[in-house]
Structures are given as C-alpha cells and as structure tokens.
mmCIF file of C-alpha atoms and ligand atoms in Angstrom:
data_model
loop_
_atom_site.group_PDB
_atom_site.id
_atom_site.type_symbol
_atom_site.label_atom_id
_atom_site.label_comp_id
_atom_site.label_asym_id
_atom_site.label_seq_id
_atom_site.Cartn_x
_atom_site.Cartn_y
_atom_site.Cartn_z
ATOM 1 C CA UNK A 642 195.504 345.843 -34.973
ATOM 2 C CA UNK A 643 198.480 348.005 -35.788
ATOM 3 C CA UNK A 644 202.249 347.853 -35.826
ATOM 4 C CA UNK A 645 203.954 351.194 -35.148
ATOM 5 C CA UNK A 646 207.576 350.718 -36.245
ATOM 6 C CA UNK A 647 208.989 353.981 -34.940
ATOM 7 C CA UNK A 648 207.180 356.215 -32.526
ATOM 8 C CA UNK A 649 210.200 357.881 -30.946
ATOM 9 C CA UNK A 650 209.425 361.159 -32.695
ATOM 10 C CA UNK A 651 205.805 361.428 -31.646
ATOM 11 C CA UNK A 652 205.618 364.079 -28.876
ATOM 12 C CA UNK A 653 203.071 362.150 -26.769
ATOM 13 C CA UNK A 654 205.330 359.103 -26.503
ATOM 14 C CA UNK A 655 208.388 361.191 -25.963
ATOM 15 C CA UNK A 656 206.769 362.559 -22.860
ATOM 16 C CA UNK A 657 204.765 359.562 -21.574
ATOM 17 C CA UNK A 658 207.073 356.678 -22.496
ATOM 18 C CA UNK A 659 210.469 358.073 -23.506
ATOM 19 C CA UNK A 660 212.069 354.599 -23.782
ATOM 20 C CA UNK A 661 209.457 353.181 -26.198
ATOM 21 C CA UNK A 662 210.570 353.113 -29.792
ATOM 22 C CA UNK A 663 208.079 350.748 -31.432
ATOM 23 C CA UNK A 664 204.790 349.209 -30.518
ATOM 24 C CA UNK A 665 202.183 346.652 -31.499
ATOM 25 C CA UNK A 666 198.535 347.129 -30.453
ATOM 26 C CA UNK A 667 195.717 344.591 -30.833
ATOM 27 C CA UNK A 668 192.102 345.256 -29.796
ATOM 28 C CA UNK A 669 190.383 342.892 -27.345
ATOM 29 C CA UNK A 670 186.977 342.280 -28.933
ATOM 30 C CA UNK A 671 183.981 340.473 -27.423
ATOM 31 C CA UNK A 672 180.648 340.237 -29.204
ATOM 32 C CA UNK A 673 181.680 342.998 -31.612
ATOM 33 C CA UNK A 674 182.681 345.403 -28.861
ATOM 34 C CA UNK A 675 186.184 346.573 -27.993
ATOM 35 C CA UNK A 676 186.713 345.948 -24.305
ATOM 36 C CA UNK A 677 190.433 346.772 -24.196
ATOM 37 C CA UNK A 678 193.750 346.758 -26.004
ATOM 38 C CA UNK A 679 196.637 344.308 -25.820
ATOM 39 C CA UNK A 680 199.715 346.513 -26.120
ATOM 40 C CA UNK A 681 203.341 345.392 -26.449
ATOM 41 C CA UNK A 682 206.160 347.953 -26.521
ATOM 42 C CA UNK A 683 209.820 347.683 -27.358
ATOM 43 C CA UNK A 684 212.875 349.847 -26.686
ATOM 44 C CA UNK A 685 213.990 349.228 -30.257
ATOM 45 C CA UNK A 686 212.634 350.547 -33.522
ATOM 46 C CA UNK A 687 211.169 348.018 -35.962
ATOM 47 C CA UNK A 688 210.912 345.358 -33.257
ATOM 48 C CA UNK A 689 207.687 343.758 -34.582
ATOM 49 C CA UNK A 690 206.654 342.063 -37.791
ATOM 50 C CA UNK A 691 203.464 340.515 -39.199
ATOM 51 C CA UNK A 692 204.052 337.164 -37.479
ATOM 52 C CA UNK A 693 204.064 338.959 -34.139
ATOM 53 C CA UNK A 694 200.843 340.670 -35.123
ATOM 54 C CA UNK A 695 199.177 337.343 -35.994
ATOM 55 C CA UNK A 696 200.420 335.731 -32.818
ATOM 56 C CA UNK A 697 199.220 338.615 -30.646
ATOM 57 C CA UNK A 698 195.864 338.729 -32.448
ATOM 58 C CA UNK A 699 195.290 335.069 -31.599
ATOM 59 C CA UNK A 700 196.357 335.719 -28.030
ATOM 60 C CA UNK A 701 194.073 338.773 -27.863
ATOM 61 C CA UNK A 702 191.054 336.711 -28.968
ATOM 62 C CA UNK A 703 191.637 334.222 -26.168
ATOM 63 C CA UNK A 704 192.420 336.938 -23.626
ATOM 64 C CA UNK A 705 189.243 338.845 -24.555
ATOM 65 C CA UNK A 706 187.069 335.779 -23.894
ATOM 66 C CA UNK A 707 188.864 335.083 -20.617
ATOM 67 C CA UNK A 708 188.449 338.694 -19.477
ATOM 68 C CA UNK A 709 184.799 338.687 -20.454
ATOM 69 C CA UNK A 710 184.246 335.435 -18.489
ATOM 70 C CA UNK A 711 185.971 336.876 -15.460
ATOM 71 C CA UNK A 712 183.793 339.996 -15.686
ATOM 72 C CA UNK A 713 180.634 337.861 -15.975
ATOM 73 C CA UNK A 714 181.744 335.698 -13.077
ATOM 74 C CA UNK A 715 182.260 338.794 -10.961
ATOM 75 C CA UNK A 716 178.829 340.062 -11.972
ATOM 76 C CA UNK A 717 177.166 336.741 -11.088
ATOM 77 C CA UNK A 718 179.033 336.639 -7.786
ATOM 78 C CA UNK A 719 177.789 340.107 -6.908
ATOM 79 C CA UNK A 720 174.308 339.216 -8.084
ATOM 80 C CA UNK A 721 174.354 336.102 -5.881
ATOM 81 C CA UNK A 722 175.511 338.120 -2.911
ATOM 82 C CA UNK A 723 172.733 340.648 -3.480
ATOM 83 C CA UNK A 724 170.204 337.829 -3.950
ATOM 84 C CA UNK A 725 171.331 336.156 -0.741
ATOM 85 C CA UNK A 726 170.977 339.457 1.101
ATOM 86 C CA UNK A 727 167.450 339.871 -0.220
ATOM 87 C CA UNK A 728 166.477 336.255 0.552
ATOM 88 C CA UNK A 729 167.908 336.611 4.076
ATOM 89 C CA UNK A 730 165.867 339.756 4.602
ATOM 90 C CA UNK A 731 162.692 338.184 3.190
ATOM 91 C CA UNK A 732 163.204 335.104 5.408
ATOM 92 C CA UNK A 733 163.662 337.329 8.435
ATOM 93 C CA UNK A 734 160.502 339.290 7.570
ATOM 94 C CA UNK A 735 158.564 336.055 7.035
ATOM 95 C CA UNK A 736 159.737 334.653 10.367
ATOM 96 C CA UNK A 737 158.581 337.827 12.055
ATOM 97 C CA UNK A 738 155.201 337.738 10.294
ATOM 98 C CA UNK A 739 154.830 334.056 11.154
ATOM 99 C CA UNK A 740 155.543 334.704 14.825
ATOM 100 C CA UNK A 741 152.944 337.459 14.813
ATOM 101 C CA UNK A 742 150.438 335.122 13.129
ATOM 102 C CA UNK A 743 151.130 332.442 15.722
ATOM 103 C CA UNK A 744 150.525 334.995 18.450
ATOM 104 C CA UNK A 745 147.242 336.123 16.873
ATOM 105 C CA UNK A 746 146.178 332.511 16.331
ATOM 106 C CA UNK A 747 146.864 331.789 19.992
ATOM 107 C CA UNK A 748 144.748 334.806 21.008
ATOM 108 C CA UNK A 749 141.943 333.537 18.733
ATOM 109 C CA UNK A 750 142.140 330.000 20.184
ATOM 110 C CA UNK A 751 142.155 331.342 23.750
ATOM 111 C CA UNK A 752 139.186 333.543 22.912
ATOM 112 C CA UNK A 753 137.174 330.677 21.363
ATOM 113 C CA UNK A 754 138.032 328.461 24.308
ATOM 114 C CA UNK A 755 137.077 331.064 26.957
ATOM 115 C CA UNK A 756 133.858 332.071 25.226
ATOM 116 C CA UNK A 757 132.824 328.441 24.701
ATOM 117 C CA UNK A 758 133.403 327.677 28.390
ATOM 118 C CA UNK A 759 131.434 330.752 29.421
ATOM 119 C CA UNK A 760 128.564 329.801 27.100
ATOM 120 C CA UNK A 761 128.433 326.221 28.256
ATOM 121 C CA UNK A 762 127.876 326.958 31.932
ATOM 122 C CA UNK A 763 124.596 328.918 31.643
ATOM 123 C CA UNK A 764 123.447 326.606 28.871
ATOM 124 C CA UNK A 765 123.773 323.596 31.168
ATOM 125 C CA UNK A 766 121.534 325.252 33.706
ATOM 126 C CA UNK A 767 119.015 326.314 31.013
ATOM 127 C CA UNK A 768 118.870 322.694 29.851
ATOM 128 C CA UNK A 769 118.316 321.448 33.386
ATOM 129 C CA UNK A 770 115.303 323.723 33.951
ATOM 130 C CA UNK A 771 113.820 322.998 30.534
ATOM 131 C CA UNK A 772 114.048 319.261 31.204
ATOM 132 C CA UNK A 773 112.257 319.712 34.534
ATOM 133 C CA UNK A 774 109.452 321.689 32.863
ATOM 134 C CA UNK A 775 109.273 319.373 29.837
ATOM 135 C CA UNK A 776 109.048 316.261 32.014
ATOM 136 C CA UNK A 777 106.237 317.850 34.095
ATOM 137 C CA UNK A 778 108.316 317.917 37.302
ATOM 138 C CA UNK A 779 107.232 321.486 38.154
ATOM 139 C CA UNK A 780 103.576 321.214 37.326
ATOM 140 C CA UNK A 781 101.391 320.208 34.416
ATOM 141 C CA UNK A 782 101.914 321.615 30.920
ATOM 142 C CA UNK A 783 99.521 321.799 27.998
ATOM 143 C CA UNK A 784 100.225 319.647 24.961
ATOM 144 C CA UNK A 785 101.371 322.707 23.039
ATOM 145 C CA UNK A 786 103.664 323.892 25.861
ATOM 146 C CA UNK A 787 105.211 320.420 26.068
ATOM 147 C CA UNK A 788 105.792 320.422 22.306
ATOM 148 C CA UNK A 789 107.489 323.841 22.431
ATOM 149 C CA UNK A 790 109.584 322.814 25.447
ATOM 150 C CA UNK A 791 110.644 319.745 23.500
ATOM 151 C CA UNK A 792 111.840 321.953 20.644
ATOM 152 C CA UNK A 793 113.727 324.252 23.053
ATOM 153 C CA UNK A 794 115.339 321.194 24.643
ATOM 154 C CA UNK A 795 116.492 319.825 21.296
ATOM 155 C CA UNK A 796 117.791 323.181 20.117
ATOM 156 C CA UNK A 797 119.732 323.780 23.334
ATOM 157 C CA UNK A 798 121.226 320.295 22.999
ATOM 158 C CA UNK A 799 122.284 321.252 19.480
ATOM 159 C CA UNK A 800 123.837 324.440 20.841
ATOM 160 C CA UNK A 801 125.762 322.407 23.418
ATOM 161 C CA UNK A 802 127.089 320.139 20.672
ATOM 162 C CA UNK A 803 128.226 323.140 18.619
ATOM 163 C CA UNK A 804 129.969 324.679 21.645
ATOM 164 C CA UNK A 805 131.616 321.351 22.485
ATOM 165 C CA UNK A 806 132.896 321.086 18.896
ATOM 166 C CA UNK A 807 134.356 324.596 19.134
ATOM 167 C CA UNK A 808 136.014 323.733 22.441
ATOM 168 C CA UNK A 809 137.433 320.526 20.983
ATOM 169 C CA UNK A 810 138.866 322.164 17.886
ATOM 170 C CA UNK A 811 140.504 324.909 19.951
ATOM 171 C CA UNK A 812 141.988 322.244 22.247
ATOM 172 C CA UNK A 813 143.286 320.319 19.212
ATOM 173 C CA UNK A 814 144.814 323.473 17.726
ATOM 174 C CA UNK A 815 146.489 324.364 21.000
ATOM 175 C CA UNK A 816 147.817 320.776 21.265
ATOM 176 C CA UNK A 817 145.883 320.366 24.497
ATOM 177 C CA UNK A 818 143.497 317.573 23.525
ATOM 178 C CA UNK A 819 144.217 314.915 26.108
ATOM 179 C CA UNK A 820 143.459 311.250 25.723
ATOM 180 C CA UNK A 821 143.468 308.706 28.502
ATOM 181 C CA UNK A 822 144.040 305.186 27.278
ATOM 182 C CA UNK A 823 142.913 302.096 29.109
ATOM 183 C CA UNK A 824 142.013 298.490 28.233
ATOM 184 C CA UNK A 825 139.122 298.577 25.821
ATOM 185 C CA UNK A 826 136.901 295.951 24.258
ATOM 186 C CA UNK A 827 135.146 297.274 21.173
ATOM 187 C CA UNK A 828 132.678 294.378 21.034
ATOM 188 C CA UNK A 829 131.465 295.052 24.555
ATOM 189 C CA UNK A 830 131.328 298.764 23.796
ATOM 190 C CA UNK A 831 129.206 298.280 20.663
ATOM 191 C CA UNK A 832 126.837 295.882 22.389
ATOM 192 C CA UNK A 833 126.240 298.437 25.159
ATOM 193 C CA UNK A 834 125.894 301.234 22.626
ATOM 194 C CA UNK A 835 123.571 299.455 20.136
ATOM 195 C CA UNK A 836 120.339 300.808 21.641
ATOM 196 C CA UNK A 837 121.605 304.380 21.507
ATOM 197 C CA UNK A 838 122.602 303.987 17.851
ATOM 198 C CA UNK A 839 119.194 302.497 17.024
ATOM 199 C CA UNK A 840 117.462 305.326 18.821
ATOM 200 C CA UNK A 841 119.468 307.916 16.835
ATOM 201 C CA UNK A 842 118.437 306.161 13.624
ATOM 202 C CA UNK A 843 114.812 305.716 14.683
ATOM 203 C CA UNK A 844 114.137 309.453 14.224
ATOM 204 C CA UNK A 845 114.178 308.724 10.486
ATOM 205 C CA UNK A 846 113.007 305.104 10.697
ATOM 206 C CA UNK A 847 116.440 303.999 9.535
ATOM 207 C CA UNK A 848 117.129 300.301 9.972
ATOM 208 C CA UNK A 849 120.516 299.553 11.550
ATOM 209 C CA UNK A 850 122.386 296.309 10.880
ATOM 210 C CA UNK A 851 125.506 295.253 12.769
ATOM 211 C CA UNK A 852 127.997 292.803 11.317
ATOM 212 C CA UNK A 853 130.360 291.951 14.143
ATOM 213 C CA UNK A 854 133.035 289.280 14.600
ATOM 214 C CA UNK A 855 132.593 286.701 17.363
ATOM 215 C CA UNK A 856 135.722 287.849 19.113
ATOM 216 C CA UNK A 857 137.838 291.034 19.151
ATOM 217 C CA UNK A 858 141.234 291.538 20.747
ATOM 218 C CA UNK A 859 141.331 293.956 23.657
ATOM 219 C CA UNK A 860 143.070 297.197 22.703
ATOM 220 C CA UNK A 861 144.063 300.450 24.386
ATOM 221 C CA UNK A 862 141.658 303.320 23.816
ATOM 222 C CA UNK A 863 140.014 306.371 25.347
ATOM 223 C CA UNK A 864 136.388 305.255 25.777
ATOM 224 C CA UNK A 865 134.916 308.780 25.732
ATOM 225 C CA UNK A 866 136.760 309.628 22.541
ATOM 226 C CA UNK A 867 135.683 306.352 20.881
ATOM 227 C CA UNK A 868 132.098 307.242 21.758
ATOM 228 C CA UNK A 869 132.611 310.692 20.255
ATOM 229 C CA UNK A 870 134.014 309.162 17.040
ATOM 230 C CA UNK A 871 131.025 306.825 16.675
ATOM 231 C CA UNK A 872 128.543 309.572 17.588
ATOM 232 C CA UNK A 873 129.968 311.886 14.932
ATOM 233 C CA UNK A 874 129.956 309.296 12.150
ATOM 234 C CA UNK A 875 126.561 307.846 13.003
ATOM 235 C CA UNK A 876 124.865 311.205 13.503
ATOM 236 C CA UNK A 877 126.271 312.320 10.126
ATOM 237 C CA UNK A 878 125.023 309.096 8.509
ATOM 238 C CA UNK A 879 121.552 309.691 9.944
ATOM 239 C CA UNK A 880 121.646 313.412 9.173
ATOM 240 C CA UNK A 881 122.497 312.871 5.506
ATOM 241 C CA UNK A 882 120.185 309.884 4.901
ATOM 242 C CA UNK A 883 116.563 309.768 3.863
ATOM 243 C CA UNK A 884 113.747 308.095 5.786
ATOM 244 C CA UNK A 885 113.491 304.272 5.825
ATOM 245 C CA UNK A 886 117.026 303.804 4.491
ATOM 246 C CA UNK A 887 119.591 301.343 5.817
ATOM 247 C CA UNK A 888 122.613 301.934 8.021
ATOM 248 C CA UNK A 889 125.206 299.198 8.336
ATOM 249 C CA UNK A 890 128.028 298.985 10.870
ATOM 250 C CA UNK A 891 130.705 296.419 10.113
ATOM 251 C CA UNK A 892 133.610 295.593 12.381
ATOM 252 C CA UNK A 893 136.482 293.369 11.266
ATOM 253 C CA UNK A 894 139.973 292.518 12.449
ATOM 254 C CA UNK A 895 143.012 293.208 10.227
ATOM 255 C CA UNK A 896 146.616 292.197 10.928
ATOM 256 C CA UNK A 897 147.586 295.524 12.490
ATOM 257 C CA UNK A 898 144.266 297.033 13.454
ATOM 258 C CA UNK A 899 140.539 296.797 13.897
ATOM 259 C CA UNK A 900 138.492 298.311 11.082
ATOM 260 C CA UNK A 901 135.059 299.873 11.432
ATOM 261 C CA UNK A 902 132.867 300.708 8.426
ATOM 262 C CA UNK A 903 129.833 302.962 8.800
ATOM 263 C CA UNK A 904 127.774 302.542 5.633
ATOM 264 C CA UNK A 905 124.769 304.686 4.791
ATOM 265 C CA UNK A 906 122.400 305.023 1.848
ATOM 266 C CA UNK A 907 122.269 308.804 2.095
ATOM 267 C CA UNK A 908 122.895 311.679 -0.300
ATOM 268 C CA UNK A 909 126.543 310.720 -0.903
ATOM 269 C CA UNK A 910 129.500 313.027 -1.519
ATOM 270 C CA UNK A 911 130.931 314.117 -4.877
ATOM 271 C CA UNK A 912 134.439 312.891 -5.699
ATOM 272 C CA UNK A 913 135.852 316.433 -5.667
ATOM 273 C CA UNK A 914 134.669 317.039 -2.077
ATOM 274 C CA UNK A 915 135.914 313.775 -0.560
ATOM 275 C CA UNK A 916 139.296 315.090 0.629
ATOM 276 C CA UNK A 917 138.263 318.439 2.027
ATOM 277 C CA UNK A 918 135.412 317.261 4.279
ATOM 278 C CA UNK A 919 138.043 316.168 6.819
ATOM 279 C CA UNK A 920 139.315 319.748 7.081
ATOM 280 C CA UNK A 921 137.783 322.039 9.675
ATOM 281 C CA UNK A 922 134.807 324.216 8.743
ATOM 282 C CA UNK A 923 134.330 322.311 5.475
ATOM 283 C CA UNK A 924 130.826 321.392 4.423
ATOM 284 C CA UNK A 925 129.549 320.293 1.050
ATOM 285 C CA UNK A 926 127.140 322.958 -0.066
ATOM 286 C CA UNK A 927 123.877 321.066 -0.492
ATOM 287 C CA UNK A 928 120.257 321.731 0.349
ATOM 288 C CA UNK A 929 120.653 319.183 3.150
ATOM 289 C CA UNK A 930 123.683 320.861 4.816
ATOM 290 C CA UNK A 931 121.999 324.248 4.564
ATOM 291 C CA UNK A 932 118.901 322.797 6.212
ATOM 292 C CA UNK A 933 120.654 320.770 8.921
ATOM 293 C CA UNK A 934 123.240 323.377 9.905
ATOM 294 C CA UNK A 935 126.351 322.081 11.659
ATOM 295 C CA UNK A 936 129.798 323.593 11.914
ATOM 296 C CA UNK A 937 131.833 321.419 9.591
ATOM 297 C CA UNK A 938 134.030 320.565 12.588
ATOM 298 C CA UNK A 939 132.816 317.036 13.340
ATOM 299 C CA UNK A 940 134.981 315.158 10.843
ATOM 300 C CA UNK A 941 138.092 317.282 11.577
ATOM 301 C CA UNK A 942 137.750 316.406 15.272
ATOM 302 C CA UNK A 943 136.935 312.767 14.490
ATOM 303 C CA UNK A 944 140.032 312.459 12.276
ATOM 304 C CA UNK A 945 142.232 313.881 15.028
ATOM 305 C CA UNK A 946 140.778 311.502 17.633
ATOM 306 C CA UNK A 947 141.246 308.479 15.353
ATOM 307 C CA UNK A 948 144.846 309.452 14.575
ATOM 308 C CA UNK A 949 145.383 309.778 18.326
ATOM 309 C CA UNK A 950 144.475 306.080 18.491
ATOM 310 C CA UNK A 951 147.076 305.226 15.847
ATOM 311 C CA UNK A 952 144.370 304.800 13.217
ATOM 312 C CA UNK A 953 143.235 306.491 10.047
ATOM 313 C CA UNK A 954 139.938 307.456 8.457
ATOM 314 C CA UNK A 955 138.845 307.461 4.836
ATOM 315 C CA UNK A 956 135.623 307.629 2.875
ATOM 316 C CA UNK A 957 134.188 306.069 -0.258
ATOM 317 C CA UNK A 958 131.075 307.607 -1.643
ATOM 318 C CA UNK A 959 128.874 307.961 -4.692
ATOM 319 C CA UNK A 960 126.633 310.938 -5.124
ATOM 320 C CA UNK A 961 123.021 309.934 -4.579
ATOM 321 C CA UNK A 962 123.887 306.392 -3.512
ATOM 322 C CA UNK A 963 125.456 306.690 -0.066
ATOM 323 C CA UNK A 964 128.749 306.834 1.767
ATOM 324 C CA UNK A 965 131.059 304.449 3.577
ATOM 325 C CA UNK A 966 133.184 306.025 6.275
ATOM 326 C CA UNK A 967 135.898 303.604 7.405
ATOM 327 C CA UNK A 968 138.366 303.993 10.228
ATOM 328 C CA UNK A 969 140.896 301.860 12.033
ATOM 329 C CA UNK A 970 142.026 301.575 15.631
ATOM 330 C CA UNK A 971 145.542 300.293 16.186
ATOM 331 C CA UNK A 972 145.954 296.976 17.993
ATOM 332 C CA UNK A 973 149.450 297.963 19.079
ATOM 333 C CA UNK A 974 148.913 301.066 21.217
ATOM 334 C CA UNK A 975 150.714 300.759 24.542
HETATM 335 P P1 ADP B 846 128.890 318.947 9.930
HETATM 336 O O1 ADP B 846 128.190 317.620 9.980
HETATM 337 O O2 ADP B 846 128.756 319.717 11.206
HETATM 338 O O3 ADP B 846 128.550 319.766 8.729
HETATM 339 P P2 ADP B 846 131.276 317.346 9.559
HETATM 340 O O4 ADP B 846 132.706 317.727 9.648
HETATM 341 O O5 ADP B 846 130.799 316.230 10.415
HETATM 342 O O6 ADP B 846 130.450 318.667 9.828
HETATM 343 O O7 ADP B 846 130.953 316.985 8.049
HETATM 344 C C1 ADP B 846 131.435 317.823 7.020
HETATM 345 C C2 ADP B 846 130.611 317.667 5.778
HETATM 346 O O8 ADP B 846 130.817 316.384 5.186
HETATM 347 C C3 ADP B 846 129.103 317.741 6.006
HETATM 348 O O9 ADP B 846 128.653 319.066 6.071
HETATM 349 C C4 ADP B 846 128.582 317.004 4.785
HETATM 350 O O10 ADP B 846 128.568 317.874 3.682
HETATM 351 C C5 ADP B 846 129.638 315.935 4.549
HETATM 352 N N1 ADP B 846 129.247 314.630 5.150
HETATM 353 C C6 ADP B 846 129.706 314.116 6.315
HETATM 354 N N2 ADP B 846 129.179 312.894 6.542
HETATM 355 C C7 ADP B 846 128.378 312.630 5.482
HETATM 356 C C8 ADP B 846 127.531 311.519 5.120
HETATM 357 N N3 ADP B 846 127.431 310.426 5.882
HETATM 358 N N4 ADP B 846 126.858 311.605 3.944
HETATM 359 C C9 ADP B 846 126.952 312.694 3.157
HETATM 360 N N5 ADP B 846 127.718 313.768 3.437
HETATM 361 C C10 ADP B 846 128.421 313.748 4.590
#
C-alpha cells in the first residue's frame, strides 16, 4: 500500500490524469496473490493520511474476498452450464442408443418367434408319424426298433417343450402373452390332474403326497396357464430329485390368496443361486443340470404366469436336502 502525496510533476500522470494531484493505492490480495489494486485519487496534494491508508486497506481486504467469490461463482456457473450441455448430449446419445437397442431386441424377438413357429410345424408331423410307428399302427416292429422309436418320441417331445418355452419367452418379452380368465376351481383341477402328476413322478419311483383342504373358493384363472405352472414346477421337482424320494404338494387358503407348495427332496439350491433362477436362461451349474439339459426358461415363464394371476413365487431350499417352491394365486382377480 502506498500514499503518493504529490504526483503532479510526474510526466505519466500529467499526461494520463492531469487533474490528479495525490493518490492512495492498496493491493487487493487473495491467497497471497495480487488480483487488483484499489486506487483513490484526489485533485489536491496531500489529500491522504495514514488513517485513510488503514481504512482503505481494511476495505481492500473485504473487496478482494468479494471479488474472488464473484469470480469463483462465475466459474462455477460456467462449469455448470458446460456440465449441463454435456449431460444433455450424453442423455440424447443414450436415448438414441436405447432406441436402437429396442429395435434390435424387437428384431431378435420376432426372429425367435418366427423360427420357433416354423420349427414347431414339421416337428408336430414328425411326432405324429413316430407315434404311429411306435404304437405299431403301420406294421409290426422289432423290440429294438420299438425301443429306438420310443427314444425318438421322447426326444422330439423334449424339443417341442424347448420350442414352446422359446415361443413363450418371446411372447412375454413382446408383451403379447395373453391370458384368458374364467371361473376356476383348483381342487377340481388338482383331482383331475393327480394321475398325470403321479405318472410324471413314477419315472423315478417318486412317491407323491397331496395335502389338500376340504374346500377351496372358486377363483378366476387361465386353466392352460395354471397347468403350465404346475407342469414346470413338478417336472423340475422330478428332474432334480433322486429315485424313491418324496414329492409333496400342499394347498392352503390364506386371507388374500390360495397358496401352493411343491416340496421335493432333491439336490437343493445354494443360497447364492436362489434369486437368479427366476431370471431367464439361468441354470445352476451342476452335474444334474448339465445332464438333464433344459433352457433355464421354465421358471422365468412360470413367474410371469403367476404374476399374471396376481400371485407371487418364492423358493426355500437347502443344498442336498431339497427345495420348496411356493406360489400364490389371488382370490380377488376379476
Ligand atoms: P430348466 O429346468 O430348463 O433348467 P428352469 O428355469 O425351470 O430351467 O430352472 C432353472 C434352474 O433352477 C434349473 O436349471 C436348476 O438349476 C434350478 N432348479 C429349478 N427347480 C429346481 C428344483 N426343484 N431343485 C433343484 N434345482 C432346481
């Protein structure tokens, strides 16, 4: 800071500021750096004293901080503007990429759906002819031929199931899975379906027990889809169980819904895999899954069908001890 008592003789001032006779100048300092000068001029010589200098120094300190804040604010404002521009651009790019992904996904779903349809038609006719040959309707077969035809029949049925799963998942993804609800009595359904369940289990000599209530309220449901749900859960239970084990099906009525438990004594599922098995194409990597094949679509489809009935599905399991798959069907569907 300086006080210049008489500058009238200095050539520079004479030219630039002819009326200035004295001057006081105080630096504006922020964080040790001079960012400007606070300068007061007078038309008289000796206009300033030390008090003025002290006063202006104090003022300069405050002014320096204020100026620095204003500069920072401006910088932040510009930075925000730039950031917003970049975020806007990134959002726009993402939207574009997302649209493109949706388009590609649609093409993939259409492709899976078309191919599955195309595969199913000839397969149906192959199955028809194999059945005729297997059942001896077109002439006698040797024991060995009958055995081989039986294997072909089973394998083509498996192929049909895989294709149907693919068709279902592509329908679900395209939001085109339709359900037709009508009055439905689960007790009647189970009683009609018992033999089929027992026959599925008999391939591994699995004993099936049913624990059913005496009465069940009539609900709204899509019978074909309910059959599909049961088929998926029971075929999984059989698939992942050993010979001579037990399979239990319990039905009970809750306040809001009907609950079905499918309990097996099979290989069980590790805690860490419990959530993901309901996602599509998810299988637990075990010797059994590698041997039995499958697509990992069954539970994803089953979950969707159950949710379509206002219900939910969950599983409790212990590795090596068995699994309990439980699901509900809403009593309040209109
Ligand atoms: P998939 O049976 O075609 O493999 P799912 O979606 O039906 O497909 O089942 C996914 C996976 O969940 C199976 O591969 C298996 O690892 C596991 N899983 C399903 N049900 C059972 C069960 N009852 N016991 C043990 N593991 C099971």
